[in-house]
Amino acid sequence: MKKRKILWLIPSIAFIILFYIFPLVNTIILSFINTEEGSFTGFENYISIISDKKNIFAIFNNLTWLVSFLPIIIIISLFISIIIYNSKYSVLIKTVLILPISISSVTCGIIWKLIYSYQPKGSPQVGTLNFILSLINREYIPHAWLYETPLNNFAIMVIGVWIWTGLCVVIFFLGLNNIPKDYIDSASIEGANNINIVFKILIPLLKKEILAVSIFLFIYIFNLFDLIYITTGGKLNTEVIAMRMYKEMFMGYNFGRASVLAVFIFVMIFPIFLVKFLNLWKR
Amino acid sequence: MLKKVILIIFLILVINVNYVFLKSNQEEENEVTFLTMAGGFELDIMEKMLEPFEERTGIDVILESSGDVDSLIVTRVESGNPPDVANISSYGLIRKFEERNKVIDMSKFLNIEKLENEFSKIWIDLGTINNKLVAVFWKSVIKGLIWYNPKSLSKYKINIPSTWDELINISRNLKNKGFTPWTMGLEDGSWSGWCGTDWIEDILLRKYGPKKYVEWYQGKLKFSSEEVRDSWLEWGKIAADDDMQYGGRRYSICTDLITTVSPLFDSPPNAFFHHQALFLLNGLKEYYPDFKSIEDYNFFKFPIINEKYKDVIQVSADSLIMFNDSPQARELVKYMISPEAQSYWVSFSNALPPNKKVPLDVYNDELMKKGYKILSESKYIVFDASDLMPPQLYDAFHSAVINYMDNPKRLNQILFELDNIQSKAY
């Protein structure tokens, strides 16, 4: 009986080996190969990737995203979900917020390129943002949001926040709904004010959801490519590691170097997976 | 239960065997797969262009189009599923394919004597890598043209400059009178910056000649060399000066090429000159359908910088490469480079035919004829240098142009970084 049960697992195991384990092992092997000659090259690809300033800069950009984008989106999403927690318009707000996720990243990039569009001072501003700011302040000097360093990295992050906030709000909102109302009522009766309730009851009880969202965003940040590709094409210090990988692979036609970057992304993401997996295993 | 599992595995095997069988049957059919970068109206023209070929030979051309041919072709070649014939523009990739023995030597079936008779030497030399003819060219454009609005120039009594110094003087005079002489657009997604690389190439070619130009793209002349650095500085007379270009440097960096043409047609004009290749004609016809060539827009050849190199011109082109040697693929290549196919293309699109046998009367626009005249009168024809550089250097050069316009004071550092990449790229 037990043997038969194992038989049912064969297709899934075969699928995982074929489409996950094999490509992973193959990528690791490729990272040690000189693609020009097809020979084993040891750590040469790794050394050449590390010694390339562009890659270091791309890693730095990913880390900038990690320390800015991730906390910002969590704080904003938590704030919105707590604000709308008892609101009768919560469904409407959630629906509106989650809409961008149904649009492809490429389209989002194009929409925001129009929003950020820049015309020189004195010309009518076509970009929504510069237009609004010039209405508010007549002396306003328009910004080329996507082309001014280091402002441009943050301008792209705003697009990311716009896309993913809705989903994070929905996850936090579900978490809030799972918190028994008694906890909040008891705290109120004991004299806790709203701030205390948020920081000492709601947020600690949302730990699992915050962790889930953080893992998801962490993976998103290290796989980030399309938004950058569409908005700035990686120019003016906006390049990220996945973009470097694309260029090494498809422009440089260098599988070895591209695989090193793929291995780097894997190494960054894998420990997070491992922690989550071990947590589930313990349960 | 075990029987069911075996049955499922059996079914999967049957489906696979059928697939392989069907595929091998397909391969025997009279067809050829052709991957092209042509899209939009160019794809329509290509489909029409291939119709007579299909009717005459009975070969079915399966046309696949992609805006990102470079990525697609690498993936398909490496997965063992390349198209029979592909149309790509990246010369660096062609070289890489040749190094890996992925492309077919077309001298095996093309009549070289006929080819030499119909094509200029530059096209055959470019297509020949390691003594193998791995690429043939079917569509080209000349670069280094200065576009202008003839009405504005006549209104403000501006003569067409014949030398670079004259052009700079005219530009400075216009600037001093409160006009903006130039308009530039460098934005093009991940390709942003190529318009600037064309500028530097044009200046280097005309000031220091084809020999230095060739040494440069072959990696023998550094970016920080006196010649290349000086070319950047010459360009900087326009590019580094906010008042020389419509909207300033920032606007030029973040605006696409066709949008930046519009200041030429403003009244009063917001700009007088625009540096671009002949293919700008496509955009002008699409976005300004009511305007007429010569009357509303025109171009002159990039002015002379050094009298010794007045007969030089820079070109770029789309190539054809073959991955699978089949009679159908051979026929398709022969057709694409024939005067018949290229005449069809020239009569509907705005590119120059590399085949010299294409009659001048099929050209669909007077400016095309003017472009052809410039090309035919040029003694030295060179290919776009950045396109010939290794891909990583080509990409870095594009970024460097943007970085320079963002902050011209960083030129030395930018050139030093390019030197570094250049030293590792060859």
Short mmCIF file of C-alpha atoms in Angstrom, two decimals, chain A residues 4 7-8 10-11 35-37 48 51-54 113 117-121 123-124 142-144 146-149 229-237 239 243-244 246-255 257, chain B residues 1-2 4-5 8-9 68 70-72 74-75 77-78 90 92-93 96-97 99-100 102 187 189-193 246-248 250-251 253-255 259 391-392 394-396 398-399 402-403 406 413 417 421 424:
data_model
loop_
_atom_site.label_atom_id
_atom_site.label_comp_id
_atom_site.label_asym_id
_atom_site.label_seq_id
_atom_site.Cartn_x
_atom_site.Cartn_y
_atom_site.Cartn_z
CA ARG A 4 1.64 2.44 -4.27
CA LEU A 7 4.12 5.70 -7.03
CA TRP A 8 1.62 8.54 -7.14
CA ILE A 10 6.51 9.96 -9.19
CA PRO A 11 5.00 12.46 -11.69
CA THR A 35 31.32 29.62 -22.98
CA GLU A 36 33.76 30.73 -25.66
CA GLU A 37 35.79 27.53 -25.39
CA SER A 48 35.28 38.50 -13.61
CA SER A 51 35.56 42.67 -10.62
CA ASP A 52 33.07 44.32 -12.98
CA LYS A 53 31.97 47.60 -11.41
CA LYS A 54 28.64 47.49 -13.25
CA LYS A 113 6.50 57.03 -17.98
CA SER A 117 6.94 62.82 -18.54
CA TYR A 118 9.10 65.93 -18.63
CA GLN A 119 8.94 69.11 -20.65
CA PRO A 120 11.35 72.00 -20.20
CA LYS A 121 10.29 74.91 -17.99
CA SER A 123 6.50 74.52 -22.02
CA PRO A 124 3.13 73.00 -21.10
CA PRO A 142 9.96 70.53 -13.64
CA HIS A 143 11.85 67.32 -12.90
CA ALA A 144 12.82 64.57 -15.31
CA LEU A 146 13.25 59.03 -14.39
CA TYR A 147 16.45 60.70 -15.55
CA GLU A 148 17.79 62.47 -12.49
CA THR A 149 20.11 60.43 -10.31
CA TYR A 229 13.75 47.75 -18.61
CA ILE A 230 10.67 49.73 -19.62
CA THR A 231 11.25 52.92 -17.67
CA THR A 232 14.96 53.70 -17.92
CA GLY A 233 16.43 50.68 -19.68
CA GLY A 234 18.93 50.51 -16.82
CA LYS A 235 20.50 53.83 -17.80
CA LEU A 236 21.67 56.47 -15.33
CA ASN A 237 22.51 54.11 -12.47
CA GLU A 239 20.53 48.84 -13.50
CA MET A 243 19.13 43.20 -15.93
CA ARG A 244 22.85 42.53 -15.86
CA TYR A 246 19.87 39.59 -19.28
CA LYS A 247 22.61 41.66 -20.88
CA GLU A 248 25.31 39.08 -20.22
CA MET A 249 23.07 36.38 -21.65
CA PHE A 250 21.41 37.99 -24.65
CA MET A 251 23.73 40.82 -25.58
CA GLY A 252 27.05 39.33 -24.53
CA TYR A 253 25.96 35.76 -25.39
CA ASN A 254 27.97 34.66 -22.37
CA PHE A 255 26.18 31.85 -20.56
CA ARG A 257 28.84 34.99 -16.73
CA MET B 1 -3.95 1.58 -9.49
CA LEU B 2 -0.56 0.62 -10.90
CA LYS B 4 -3.58 3.37 -14.36
CA VAL B 5 -0.16 4.87 -13.75
CA ILE B 8 -0.81 7.44 -18.17
CA ILE B 9 2.90 6.98 -18.84
CA ASP B 68 13.46 41.57 -29.52
CA ASP B 70 18.49 39.37 -30.38
CA SER B 71 17.17 37.69 -27.22
CA LEU B 72 14.91 35.34 -29.12
CA VAL B 74 20.09 33.41 -28.79
CA THR B 75 17.50 31.31 -26.93
CA VAL B 77 19.91 28.79 -31.30
CA GLU B 78 21.00 27.45 -27.91
CA SER B 90 23.57 43.02 -34.15
CA GLY B 92 28.36 41.33 -32.45
CA LEU B 93 25.89 38.47 -32.30
CA LYS B 96 29.47 35.14 -31.75
CA PHE B 97 27.33 32.75 -33.82
CA GLU B 99 32.66 31.61 -33.44
CA ARG B 100 30.35 28.85 -32.23
CA LYS B 102 26.13 28.05 -35.65
CA GLU B 187 15.74 58.10 -25.29
CA GLY B 189 14.40 52.31 -23.73
CA SER B 190 17.33 50.02 -23.06
CA TRP B 191 18.94 51.20 -26.33
CA SER B 192 18.97 54.83 -25.15
CA GLY B 193 22.08 56.68 -26.19
CA TYR B 246 15.78 72.48 -27.25
CA GLY B 247 14.77 71.85 -23.64
CA GLY B 248 18.34 71.49 -22.46
CA ARG B 250 17.85 66.72 -19.58
CA TYR B 251 15.09 66.99 -22.15
CA ILE B 253 18.20 62.55 -22.55
CA CYS B 254 14.61 61.69 -21.70
CA THR B 255 12.87 62.33 -24.99
CA THR B 259 9.22 63.71 -30.44
CA PRO B 391 28.07 43.81 -27.24
CA GLN B 392 29.25 44.71 -23.73
CA TYR B 394 28.40 48.71 -27.33
CA ASP B 395 26.06 48.78 -24.34
CA ALA B 396 28.58 50.67 -22.20
CA HIS B 398 25.36 53.92 -25.09
CA SER B 399 25.25 54.42 -21.32
CA ILE B 402 23.79 59.42 -21.54
CA ASN B 403 26.12 59.85 -18.57
CA ASP B 406 23.91 64.16 -17.72
CA GLN B 413 36.07 59.32 -15.80
CA GLU B 417 35.58 53.41 -17.62
CA ILE B 421 35.54 47.70 -20.67
CA LYS B 424 38.41 43.24 -21.59
#
